[in-house]
Coordinates of C-alpha atoms in Angstrom, one line a residue:
Chain A
M1 CA 8.8 22.8 18.9
R2 CA 7.4 25.9 17.1
L3 CA 6.7 27.0 13.6
I4 CA 8.1 30.2 12.1
Q5 CA 6.7 31.5 8.8
R6 CA 9.4 31.5 6.0
P7 CA 9.8 34.9 4.3
T8 CA 10.7 33.2 1.0
P9 CA 9.3 29.6 0.7
S10 CA 11.1 27.3 -1.6
P11 CA 9.7 24.3 -3.5
L12 CA 12.9 22.5 -2.6
H13 CA 11.2 21.6 0.7
Y14 CA 8.9 19.2 -1.2
L15 CA 12.1 17.4 -2.4
Y16 CA 13.3 17.2 1.2
A17 CA 10.0 15.7 2.1
A18 CA 10.4 13.1 -0.6
L19 CA 13.9 12.3 0.7
G20 CA 12.5 12.0 4.2
S21 CA 9.8 9.7 3.0
L22 CA 12.5 7.6 1.2
A23 CA 14.5 7.4 4.4
T24 CA 11.4 6.3 6.4
V25 CA 10.6 3.7 3.8
T26 CA 14.1 2.3 3.9
A27 CA 13.9 2.1 7.7
I28 CA 10.5 0.3 7.6
V29 CA 11.7 -2.2 4.9
L30 CA 14.9 -2.9 6.9
L31 CA 12.9 -3.4 10.0
F32 CA 10.5 -5.9 8.3
T33 CA 13.2 -7.8 6.4
G34 CA 15.9 -7.6 9.1
D35 CA 18.6 -8.0 6.4
V36 CA 20.1 -5.7 3.8
E37 CA 20.1 -8.2 1.0
R38 CA 16.4 -8.9 1.2
A39 CA 15.7 -5.2 1.6
A40 CA 17.7 -4.5 -1.6
A41 CA 15.8 -7.2 -3.4
A42 CA 12.5 -5.6 -2.3
F43 CA 13.6 -2.3 -3.6
T44 CA 15.0 -3.3 -6.9
S45 CA 12.7 -5.9 -8.3
V46 CA 10.2 -4.1 -10.5
D47 CA 7.5 -5.4 -12.9
I48 CA 7.1 -2.5 -15.4
N49 CA 3.5 -3.4 -16.4
Y50 CA 2.4 -3.7 -12.8
L51 CA 4.2 -0.4 -11.9
A52 CA 2.6 1.3 -14.9
R53 CA -0.9 0.1 -13.9
V54 CA -0.6 1.2 -10.3
F55 CA 0.9 4.5 -11.4
L56 CA -2.1 5.2 -13.7
V57 CA -4.7 4.4 -11.1
V58 CA -2.9 6.4 -8.4
A59 CA -2.3 9.3 -10.8
V60 CA -5.9 9.5 -11.8
I61 CA -7.2 9.5 -8.2
S62 CA -4.5 12.0 -7.2
L63 CA -6.0 14.5 -9.7
S64 CA -9.3 14.1 -7.7
G65 CA -7.3 15.2 -4.6
V66 CA -5.6 18.1 -6.4
L67 CA -8.9 19.4 -7.6
S68 CA -10.5 19.2 -4.2
Y69 CA -7.7 20.3 -1.9
R70 CA -6.4 23.2 -4.1
S71 CA -9.9 24.6 -3.6
G72 CA -9.8 24.1 0.2
I73 CA -12.5 21.5 0.0
W74 CA -12.0 18.3 1.9
N75 CA -13.2 15.4 -0.2
I76 CA -11.6 12.4 1.6
G77 CA -14.1 9.8 0.2
Q78 CA -12.0 9.0 -2.8
E79 CA -12.0 5.3 -1.7
G80 CA -15.8 5.1 -1.8
Q81 CA -16.1 7.0 -5.1
A82 CA -13.5 4.7 -6.6
V83 CA -15.5 1.7 -5.4
V84 CA -18.6 3.2 -7.1
G85 CA -16.6 3.8 -10.3
A86 CA -15.4 0.2 -10.2
L87 CA -19.0 -1.1 -9.7
A88 CA -20.1 1.0 -12.7
A89 CA -17.3 -0.5 -14.8
V90 CA -18.3 -4.0 -13.8
A91 CA -21.9 -3.3 -14.9
S92 CA -20.8 -2.0 -18.4
R93 CA -20.5 -3.7 -21.7
N94 CA -17.4 -1.9 -23.1
A95 CA -14.5 0.3 -21.9
L96 CA -15.9 3.6 -23.1
E97 CA -19.3 3.0 -21.5
A98 CA -17.5 1.9 -18.3
V99 CA -15.5 5.1 -18.0
A100 CA -18.5 7.3 -18.8
L101 CA -20.7 5.4 -16.3
A102 CA -18.0 5.5 -13.6
A103 CA -17.7 9.2 -13.9
L104 CA -21.5 9.6 -13.9
F105 CA -22.2 7.4 -10.9
S106 CA -19.4 8.7 -8.8
T107 CA -20.6 12.2 -9.5
L108 CA -24.1 11.2 -8.3
W109 CA -22.5 9.5 -5.3
I110 CA -20.9 12.7 -4.2
L111 CA -23.9 14.9 -5.1
A112 CA -25.4 14.7 -1.6
P113 CA -22.2 15.8 0.2
A114 CA -21.7 18.6 -2.4
V115 CA -25.2 20.0 -2.0
L116 CA -25.1 19.7 1.8
R117 CA -21.7 21.5 1.9
A118 CA -22.8 24.2 -0.5
T119 CA -26.2 24.9 1.0
A120 CA -26.1 23.8 4.6
E121 CA -22.4 24.0 5.4
V122 CA -22.4 20.3 6.5
N123 CA -18.7 19.2 6.9
E124 CA -17.8 17.5 3.6
A125 CA -14.9 15.6 5.2
V126 CA -17.3 13.8 7.5
T127 CA -20.0 13.1 4.9
T128 CA -17.6 11.9 2.2
F129 CA -15.8 9.7 4.7
L130 CA -19.0 8.1 6.0
L131 CA -20.2 7.6 2.5
S132 CA -17.0 5.6 1.8
L133 CA -18.2 3.0 4.3
V134 CA -21.7 3.1 2.7
A135 CA -20.1 2.5 -0.7
I136 CA -18.4 -0.7 0.6
Y137 CA -21.7 -2.2 1.9
T138 CA -23.5 -1.1 -1.3
A139 CA -20.8 -2.8 -3.4
R140 CA -21.3 -5.9 -1.4
Y141 CA -25.0 -5.8 -2.1
F142 CA -24.3 -5.6 -5.8
I143 CA -21.7 -8.4 -5.7
D144 CA -24.0 -10.7 -3.8
G145 CA -27.1 -9.6 -5.9
P146 CA -27.6 -7.8 -9.2
L147 CA -24.0 -8.1 -10.5
R148 CA -23.3 -11.6 -9.2
D149 CA -21.9 -13.9 -11.9
P150 CA -24.2 -16.9 -12.1
A151 CA -21.6 -18.9 -14.0
K152 CA -19.2 -18.9 -11.0
K153 CA -21.1 -21.4 -9.0
G154 CA -20.1 -21.5 -5.3
F155 CA -18.1 -18.2 -5.5
V156 CA -19.6 -14.9 -4.8
V157 CA -18.0 -12.7 -7.4
T158 CA -19.3 -10.1 -9.9
V159 CA -19.3 -10.5 -13.7
E160 CA -16.0 -9.3 -15.2
A161 CA -15.4 -5.6 -16.1
P162 CA -14.4 -4.8 -19.7
Y163 CA -10.6 -4.7 -20.4
L164 CA -8.8 -1.4 -20.8
D165 CA -5.2 -1.7 -22.0
L166 CA -2.5 0.4 -20.4
L167 CA -1.9 2.5 -23.4
A168 CA -5.6 3.6 -23.6
A169 CA -5.5 4.2 -19.8
A170 CA -2.4 6.3 -20.2
V171 CA -4.0 8.4 -23.0
M172 CA -7.0 8.9 -20.9
Y173 CA -4.9 10.0 -17.9
A174 CA -2.9 12.4 -20.2
L175 CA -6.2 13.9 -21.4
L176 CA -7.5 14.3 -17.8
L177 CA -4.2 15.9 -16.7
A178 CA -4.1 18.3 -19.7
G179 CA -7.8 19.2 -19.0
I180 CA -7.1 20.1 -15.4
V181 CA -3.9 22.0 -16.2
A182 CA -5.9 23.9 -18.9
L183 CA -8.8 24.4 -16.5
Y184 CA -6.4 26.2 -14.1
K185 CA -5.5 28.6 -16.8
T186 CA -9.1 29.8 -17.2
R187 CA -11.1 32.2 -15.1
A188 CA -13.2 29.4 -13.7
G189 CA -10.0 27.5 -12.7
L190 CA -8.6 30.6 -11.0
T191 CA -11.9 31.0 -9.1
L192 CA -11.7 27.4 -8.0
R193 CA -8.2 28.0 -6.6
L194 CA -9.4 31.3 -5.0
L195 CA -11.9 29.3 -3.0
A196 CA -9.0 28.0 -0.9
S197 CA -8.5 31.6 0.3
G198 CA -12.0 31.7 1.6
E199 CA -15.6 32.0 0.4
E200 CA -15.5 35.7 0.9
V201 CA -12.7 36.1 -1.6
V202 CA -14.8 34.3 -4.3
R203 CA -17.8 36.5 -3.4
Y204 CA -15.6 39.6 -3.8
A205 CA -14.6 38.3 -7.2
G206 CA -18.3 38.4 -8.1
K207 CA -18.8 34.6 -8.2
S208 CA -21.1 32.4 -6.1
P209 CA -19.0 30.3 -3.7
R210 CA -21.8 27.7 -3.5
V211 CA -21.6 27.0 -7.2
Y212 CA -17.8 26.6 -7.0
I213 CA -17.9 24.4 -3.9
A214 CA -20.4 22.1 -5.5
A215 CA -18.5 22.1 -8.8
T216 CA -15.2 21.2 -7.0
L217 CA -16.7 18.3 -5.2
L218 CA -18.6 16.9 -8.2
L219 CA -15.5 17.1 -10.4
S220 CA -13.4 15.6 -7.7
G221 CA -15.8 12.7 -7.3
A222 CA -16.1 12.1 -11.0
V223 CA -12.3 11.8 -11.4
A224 CA -12.0 9.5 -8.4
G225 CA -14.7 7.3 -9.9
V226 CA -12.8 7.1 -13.2
G227 CA -9.7 6.0 -11.1
G228 CA -11.7 3.2 -9.6
A229 CA -12.9 2.1 -13.1
V230 CA -9.3 2.2 -14.4
E231 CA -8.1 0.1 -11.4
I232 CA -10.5 -2.8 -12.2
M233 CA -10.4 -2.6 -16.0
T234 CA -6.6 -2.6 -16.4
R235 CA -6.1 -5.9 -14.5
E236 CA -4.7 -8.6 -16.7
A237 CA -7.0 -11.1 -15.0
G238 CA -9.6 -11.1 -12.2
R239 CA -11.5 -8.0 -13.4
Y240 CA -14.2 -8.7 -10.9
M241 CA -15.1 -7.7 -7.3
T242 CA -15.4 -10.2 -4.4
L243 CA -17.1 -9.7 -1.0
Q244 CA -13.7 -9.6 0.7
Q245 CA -11.9 -7.3 -1.7
V246 CA -14.2 -4.3 -2.3
S247 CA -11.9 -1.6 -1.1
T248 CA -8.5 -1.6 -2.7
G249 CA -6.9 1.3 -0.7
F250 CA -6.1 3.3 -3.9
G251 CA -8.2 6.2 -2.5
L252 CA -5.6 6.8 0.2
F253 CA -2.8 6.3 -2.3
G254 CA -4.3 9.0 -4.5
V255 CA -4.7 11.5 -1.7
S256 CA -1.1 10.8 -0.5
A257 CA 0.2 11.5 -4.1
A258 CA -1.8 14.7 -4.3
W259 CA -0.1 16.1 -1.1
L260 CA 3.3 14.7 -1.8
G261 CA 3.1 16.4 -5.2
G262 CA 2.5 19.8 -3.6
L263 CA -1.1 19.8 -4.9
H264 CA 0.2 20.5 -8.4
P265 CA -1.1 18.3 -11.2
L266 CA 2.4 17.6 -12.5
G267 CA 3.9 17.2 -9.1
A268 CA 1.1 14.7 -8.3
A269 CA 2.1 12.7 -11.4
A270 CA 5.7 12.5 -10.1
A271 CA 4.5 11.6 -6.6
S272 CA 2.1 8.9 -8.1
L273 CA 5.1 7.2 -9.7
Y274 CA 6.9 7.2 -6.4
I275 CA 3.8 5.8 -4.6
A276 CA 3.4 3.2 -7.3
W277 CA 7.0 2.1 -6.7
L278 CA 6.2 2.0 -2.9
Y279 CA 3.3 -0.3 -3.7
Q280 CA 5.6 -2.5 -5.8
V281 CA 8.0 -2.7 -2.8
A282 CA 5.1 -3.6 -0.5
T283 CA 4.1 -6.3 -3.0
N284 CA 7.6 -7.7 -3.1
L285 CA 7.6 -7.8 0.7
K286 CA 4.3 -9.7 0.6
V287 CA 5.8 -12.2 -1.8
M288 CA 8.6 -12.7 0.7
G289 CA 6.0 -13.7 3.3
L290 CA 5.9 -10.4 5.2
P291 CA 2.7 -8.9 6.6
A292 CA 0.1 -7.3 4.3
L293 CA -0.1 -4.2 6.4
V294 CA 3.2 -3.0 4.9
A295 CA 1.6 -1.3 1.9
N296 CA -0.6 0.8 4.2
A297 CA 2.3 1.7 6.5
L298 CA 4.5 2.7 3.5
V299 CA 1.9 4.8 1.8
G300 CA 0.6 6.2 5.1
S301 CA 4.2 7.4 5.9
A302 CA 4.4 8.9 2.4
M303 CA 1.2 10.8 3.1
A304 CA 2.6 12.1 6.4
W305 CA 5.7 13.3 4.6
G306 CA 3.6 14.9 1.9
L307 CA 1.8 16.9 4.5
A308 CA 5.1 17.7 6.3
G309 CA 6.5 18.9 3.0
Y310 CA 3.6 21.4 2.8
V311 CA 4.3 22.6 6.3
M312 CA 8.1 22.8 5.7
Y313 CA 7.4 24.8 2.5
K314 CA 5.6 27.4 4.6
Y315 CA 7.4 27.2 7.9
R316 CA 10.7 26.6 9.7
V317 CA 10.6 24.3 12.7
V318 CA 12.4 25.7 15.7
W319 CA 13.0 24.2 19.1
R320 CA 12.0 26.5 22.0
Chain B
M1 CA -43.6 -5.5 21.7
A2 CA -40.9 -7.9 23.0
V3 CA -38.9 -7.2 19.9
D4 CA -39.2 -3.4 20.5
I5 CA -37.8 -3.8 24.1
G6 CA -35.0 -6.0 22.7
V7 CA -34.1 -3.3 20.2
V8 CA -34.0 -0.6 22.8
Q9 CA -31.9 -2.7 25.2
E10 CA -29.5 -3.5 22.4
A11 CA -29.4 0.1 21.4
L12 CA -28.5 1.2 25.0
K13 CA -25.8 -1.5 25.1
G14 CA -24.4 -0.4 21.7
A15 CA -24.8 3.3 22.7
A16 CA -22.2 2.9 25.5
P17 CA -19.1 2.6 23.2
I18 CA -20.5 5.3 20.9
L19 CA -21.1 7.6 23.9
L20 CA -17.5 7.0 25.2
A21 CA -16.0 7.8 21.8
T22 CA -18.4 10.7 21.3
L23 CA -17.3 12.2 24.6
G24 CA -13.7 11.9 23.4
A25 CA -14.7 13.6 20.2
V26 CA -16.6 16.4 22.1
I27 CA -13.4 17.1 24.1
G28 CA -11.2 17.1 21.1
Q29 CA -13.5 19.1 18.9
R30 CA -14.1 21.6 21.7
A31 CA -10.3 22.1 21.7
G32 CA -10.5 22.8 18.0
V33 CA -9.3 19.4 16.6
L34 CA -11.4 17.5 14.1
N35 CA -10.0 14.0 14.6
L36 CA -11.1 11.6 11.9
G37 CA -8.3 9.3 13.3
L38 CA -10.7 8.5 16.1
E39 CA -11.9 5.6 14.0
G40 CA -8.3 4.3 14.0
V41 CA -7.9 4.8 17.8
V42 CA -11.1 2.7 18.4
Y43 CA -10.0 0.0 15.9
L44 CA -6.4 -0.2 17.2
S45 CA -7.4 -0.3 20.9
A46 CA -10.0 -3.0 20.1
A47 CA -7.4 -5.1 18.3
V48 CA -5.0 -4.7 21.3
A49 CA -7.7 -5.6 23.7
T50 CA -8.5 -8.7 21.6
A51 CA -4.8 -9.8 21.4
A52 CA -4.1 -9.3 25.1
G53 CA -7.6 -10.6 26.3
P54 CA -9.4 -9.6 29.5
P55 CA -8.6 -8.2 32.1
W56 CA -5.2 -6.7 31.1
G57 CA -6.3 -6.2 27.5
C58 CA -8.5 -3.3 28.6
L59 CA -5.8 -1.4 30.3
L60 CA -3.3 -2.1 27.5
A61 CA -5.8 -1.0 24.9
V62 CA -6.4 2.3 26.7
A63 CA -2.6 2.9 27.1
V64 CA -1.9 2.2 23.4
G65 CA -5.0 4.1 22.1
T66 CA -4.1 7.2 24.2
L67 CA -0.5 7.2 23.0
Y68 CA -1.6 6.7 19.4
N69 CA -4.0 9.7 19.7
L70 CA -1.3 11.8 21.4
L71 CA 1.1 11.1 18.5
Y72 CA -1.7 12.4 16.2
Y73 CA -2.0 15.5 18.3
L74 CA 1.7 16.1 18.3
L75 CA 1.7 16.0 14.5
V76 CA -1.4 18.1 13.9
N77 CA -1.1 20.4 16.8
D78 CA 2.6 21.2 17.3
L79 CA 3.6 20.6 13.7
A80 CA 0.4 21.9 12.1
L81 CA 0.0 18.9 9.7
N82 CA -3.5 18.9 8.2
Q83 CA -5.9 17.5 10.8
I84 CA -8.4 15.9 8.4
L85 CA -5.9 14.1 6.2
M86 CA -3.7 13.0 9.1
G87 CA -6.8 11.6 10.7
F88 CA -7.6 9.7 7.6
A89 CA -4.0 8.4 7.4
F90 CA -4.0 7.4 11.1
T91 CA -7.2 5.5 10.5
M92 CA -5.8 3.6 7.5
M93 CA -2.6 2.8 9.4
A94 CA -4.5 1.6 12.5
Y95 CA -6.6 -0.7 10.3
G96 CA -3.4 -2.2 8.8
V97 CA -1.6 -2.6 12.1
G98 CA -4.7 -3.6 14.2
S99 CA -5.8 -6.3 11.8
Q100 CA -2.3 -7.8 12.0
I101 CA -2.2 -7.7 15.8
A102 CA -5.5 -9.4 16.2
R103 CA -5.2 -11.9 13.4
P104 CA -4.6 -14.9 15.6
A105 CA -7.9 -14.2 17.4
V106 CA -10.1 -14.2 14.3
G107 CA -13.1 -16.6 14.9
K108 CA -12.2 -17.4 18.5
P109 CA -14.6 -16.4 21.3
I110 CA -13.2 -14.0 24.0
E111 CA -13.7 -14.9 27.7
K112 CA -17.2 -13.7 28.9
P113 CA -17.0 -10.5 30.9
L114 CA -18.7 -9.8 34.2
V115 CA -20.7 -6.8 33.2
Q116 CA -22.6 -6.7 29.9
G117 CA -26.0 -5.2 30.4
V118 CA -27.5 -1.7 30.0
E119 CA -25.8 -0.6 33.2
I120 CA -22.7 0.0 31.1
Y121 CA -24.7 2.7 29.3
L122 CA -25.6 4.2 32.7
A123 CA -21.9 4.2 33.7
A124 CA -21.1 6.0 30.4
V125 CA -23.8 8.6 31.2
L126 CA -22.0 9.2 34.5
V127 CA -18.8 9.8 32.6
A128 CA -20.7 12.2 30.4
A129 CA -21.9 14.1 33.5
A130 CA -18.3 14.1 34.8
L131 CA -17.0 15.6 31.6
H132 CA -19.8 18.2 31.6
L133 CA -18.5 19.3 35.0
L134 CA -14.9 19.2 33.7
L135 CA -15.8 21.7 31.0
R136 CA -16.9 24.1 33.7
T137 CA -13.6 24.0 35.5
R138 CA -10.6 26.1 34.7
L139 CA -9.1 23.3 32.6
G140 CA -12.4 22.8 30.8
V141 CA -12.7 26.5 30.0
A142 CA -9.2 26.5 28.7
I143 CA -10.1 23.5 26.4
K144 CA -13.2 25.4 25.1
A145 CA -11.2 28.6 24.6
S146 CA -8.5 26.7 22.6
G147 CA -11.2 25.8 20.1
D148 CA -12.9 29.2 20.1
D149 CA -10.1 31.7 20.4
P150 CA -6.7 30.2 20.9
A151 CA -4.8 33.5 20.3
S152 CA -6.6 35.2 23.2
L153 CA -5.9 32.1 25.4
D154 CA -2.3 32.3 24.5
L155 CA -2.2 36.0 25.3
M156 CA -3.5 35.2 28.8
G157 CA -0.4 33.0 29.3
V158 CA -2.0 29.6 28.8
D159 CA 0.0 27.2 26.6
V160 CA -2.6 26.3 23.8
Y161 CA -0.4 23.4 22.6
R162 CA -0.3 21.8 26.0
I163 CA -4.1 22.3 26.5
R164 CA -4.8 20.7 23.2
K165 CA -2.6 17.7 24.1
I166 CA -4.4 17.3 27.4
A167 CA -7.6 17.2 25.4
G168 CA -6.0 14.7 23.0
A169 CA -5.0 12.4 25.9
L170 CA -8.6 12.6 27.3
E171 CA -10.0 11.9 23.9
G172 CA -7.7 9.0 23.3
A173 CA -8.4 7.4 26.6
L174 CA -12.2 7.7 26.1
A175 CA -12.1 6.4 22.4
S176 CA -9.8 3.5 23.3
S177 CA -12.0 2.4 26.2
A178 CA -14.8 2.4 23.6
G179 CA -12.7 0.1 21.4
A180 CA -11.9 -2.2 24.3
Y181 CA -15.6 -2.3 25.3
L182 CA -16.7 -3.2 21.7
V183 CA -14.7 -6.4 21.7
L184 CA -14.5 -7.5 25.3
I185 CA -18.1 -6.7 26.2
Y186 CA -20.3 -5.9 23.3
Y187 CA -19.2 -8.5 20.7
G188 CA -17.1 -10.9 22.7
S189 CA -15.2 -11.9 19.5
W190 CA -13.0 -10.3 16.8
S191 CA -13.2 -9.9 13.0
D192 CA -11.5 -7.4 10.8
Q193 CA -14.8 -5.6 10.0
L194 CA -16.0 -5.4 13.6
V195 CA -15.2 -1.8 14.4
M196 CA -15.8 -0.4 10.9
G197 CA -17.4 3.0 11.3
W198 CA -17.9 3.2 15.1
G199 CA -15.3 5.9 15.6
T200 CA -16.5 7.9 12.6
L201 CA -20.0 7.7 13.9
A202 CA -18.8 9.2 17.2
V203 CA -17.3 12.2 15.3
V204 CA -20.7 12.8 13.8
T205 CA -22.5 12.3 17.1
A206 CA -20.3 14.9 18.7
M207 CA -21.5 17.4 16.1
I208 CA -25.1 16.3 16.5
S209 CA -24.9 16.8 20.3
L210 CA -23.6 20.4 19.7
W211 CA -20.4 19.5 21.6
N212 CA -22.3 19.1 24.9
P213 CA -21.5 15.9 26.9
L214 CA -25.0 15.7 28.4
L215 CA -26.7 16.0 25.0
A216 CA -24.1 13.5 23.7
A217 CA -25.7 10.9 26.1
G218 CA -29.0 11.3 24.2
A219 CA -27.4 11.7 20.7
S220 CA -25.3 8.5 21.0
I221 CA -28.5 6.4 21.0
I222 CA -29.3 7.5 17.5
P223 CA -26.6 5.6 15.6
S224 CA -26.8 2.8 18.1
L225 CA -30.6 2.5 17.6
F226 CA -30.1 2.2 13.8
I227 CA -27.3 -0.4 14.2
S228 CA -29.6 -2.5 16.5
L229 CA -32.5 -2.0 14.2
A230 CA -30.4 -3.2 11.2
Y231 CA -29.5 -6.4 13.1
T232 CA -33.2 -6.9 14.1
L233 CA -34.4 -6.3 10.5
Q234 CA -31.8 -8.8 9.2
R235 CA -33.5 -11.5 11.4
L236 CA -37.0 -10.5 10.6
T237 CA -37.0 -9.5 6.9
E238 CA -35.6 -10.7 3.6
A239 CA -33.8 -7.3 3.0
S240 CA -30.2 -7.6 2.0
P241 CA -28.0 -7.4 5.1
H242 CA -25.4 -5.4 3.1
L243 CA -28.0 -2.7 2.4
L244 CA -29.2 -2.8 6.0
N245 CA -25.6 -2.2 7.2
T246 CA -25.6 1.2 5.4
V247 CA -28.6 2.4 7.4
P248 CA -26.7 3.6 10.6
Y249 CA -24.3 5.7 8.4
L250 CA -27.0 7.2 6.3
A251 CA -29.2 7.9 9.3
S252 CA -26.3 9.6 11.1
I253 CA -25.7 11.9 8.1
A254 CA -29.5 12.6 7.9
V255 CA -29.6 13.5 11.6
L256 CA -26.5 15.6 11.3
V257 CA -28.1 17.6 8.5
L258 CA -31.3 18.0 10.4
A259 CA -29.5 19.2 13.5
Q260 CA -27.4 21.6 11.5
L261 CA -30.4 23.0 9.7
A262 CA -32.3 23.3 13.0
V263 CA -29.6 25.4 14.7
R264 CA -28.6 27.3 11.6
K265 CA -30.6 30.4 12.2
T266 CA -30.5 30.3 16.0
R267 CA -28.0 31.4 18.7
L268 CA -27.0 27.7 19.1
R269 CA -25.0 28.0 15.9
A270 CA -22.4 30.0 18.0
L271 CA -21.7 26.8 20.0
A272 CA -19.6 25.4 17.2
P273 CA -15.9 25.7 18.0
R274 CA -14.7 28.5 15.7
W275 CA -11.3 27.0 15.2
L276 CA -12.5 23.5 14.5
A277 CA -10.0 21.8 12.1
R278 CA -7.7 24.8 12.0
P279 CA -4.2 24.5 13.4
Y280 CA -3.0 27.2 15.8
I281 CA 0.4 28.7 14.9
R282 CA 1.6 31.0 17.6
E283 CA 3.8 33.0 15.2
E284 CA 0.8 33.8 13.0
R285 CA -1.1 35.3 16.0
T286 CA -2.9 38.5 15.0

């Protein structure tokens, strides 16, 4: 099995990747249900509000991935940054303050990896990933301590986060999306994308790669934090964190959507909708009494197909 | 003083699985692959070892972990899928599958093993010495070359893809034995959170040890010491156990930064595999 570079890459290969993902998902669902009728029920039963909520969360976090990976910077700590964003939301009095604090604290959370990568070339994939684990324990400290709700005697849960309705969340996402699309039209946005071709290229363009590396990570962290806040604030009920349910897995979903969408802000939006639907399918399967691991398996396979789409776009696979 | 000795003994016991996984990471990173899926391999093999129980659980865990790691190598090496993100996805999938496999064993003790003292660490140091020797053999040199200059290795007629897969098999076997050790010897029980971070710490320790198996024997004590210290402090102080649990990760990052700053302006910097985290695509050879 070898890869040959395509002389004329076509974006159609991302569509093939999406179809491949769909085929894999169908196979997994059939394997778990063992019957076509139940599989069809898992695929077709959709709660629009639930789908919209998951879509918005995944779509916001996917923008964090787009920002980072299009610049060739490997922030894979979106899960931890989202946890920090959700914590900030829980500690806030109203929705506006929650979003602002989520962005601020998740930026501060990623500050150390950003500075270390920019100044000492410390691998940001390793530091952001390790900090995700730190975020989970830190969140547990706040759940069990400063943010614990004293009214819920006998239960270790935080106070409730302010409510954000889906329309407001959609407007916020649209603004973020428009902001990032607009950013890529500016010279700064172009330099951010140039970074993926190498630090030398940015230096030749007369800019400081260090500044752009740090800016990429900080922006990416801020957006992931907002995603975490949106996740907890758009819940109809139970807008609190518990010791067992700190990490929601939406960090992985956002990263998967970014790749499945070809690292394009609009492509990531389409991929987020697909991943939200996968999440709905996984939830339907859980309701049918099937294992909880299905969501991870479905989204993990979507991520693999997203990466495969990127490779298929650039290369042809030959057997030799 | 008694407490100090206890912490050191615990640290040596805990360093054994980190050392085993670190040695795996050293081999893989030397071959040019940054495998964040190592966390998943440790987790999955620990779950398999738990589900099957001793003594066969150990062998089954190594077999499953090695195959899982080889699948990762097939995707990132032969098909050039992004190493970092696939590693991340492999970890997430292993968490999902592993927690499901070991679910019936939650809260149940596992049969006591025969060996459980610091001699395990000494055995792991012997493995480190063996790997150090391996890296000086023809195969070892090929593994190092595939991480430093795969195009030249390819021009010499050595199949880079095959060499990396051999490295992947070794890495998988070492990491999965670390996973089996964690549940069967170190903890003697299973919970979903048990393995969280051990594999990732090994990825960092491999970097701290400058990809040298003998240095890895020393470096693996660092995270383990902080893990043991966190447990001891939980018993002795009023500090939040949740915050104490963050110490090993934060300490590992701090040591990684110090190590990187220390070698930055020295010749040791050249030890870093130049192709780390970059796929080798033969048709793009220049």
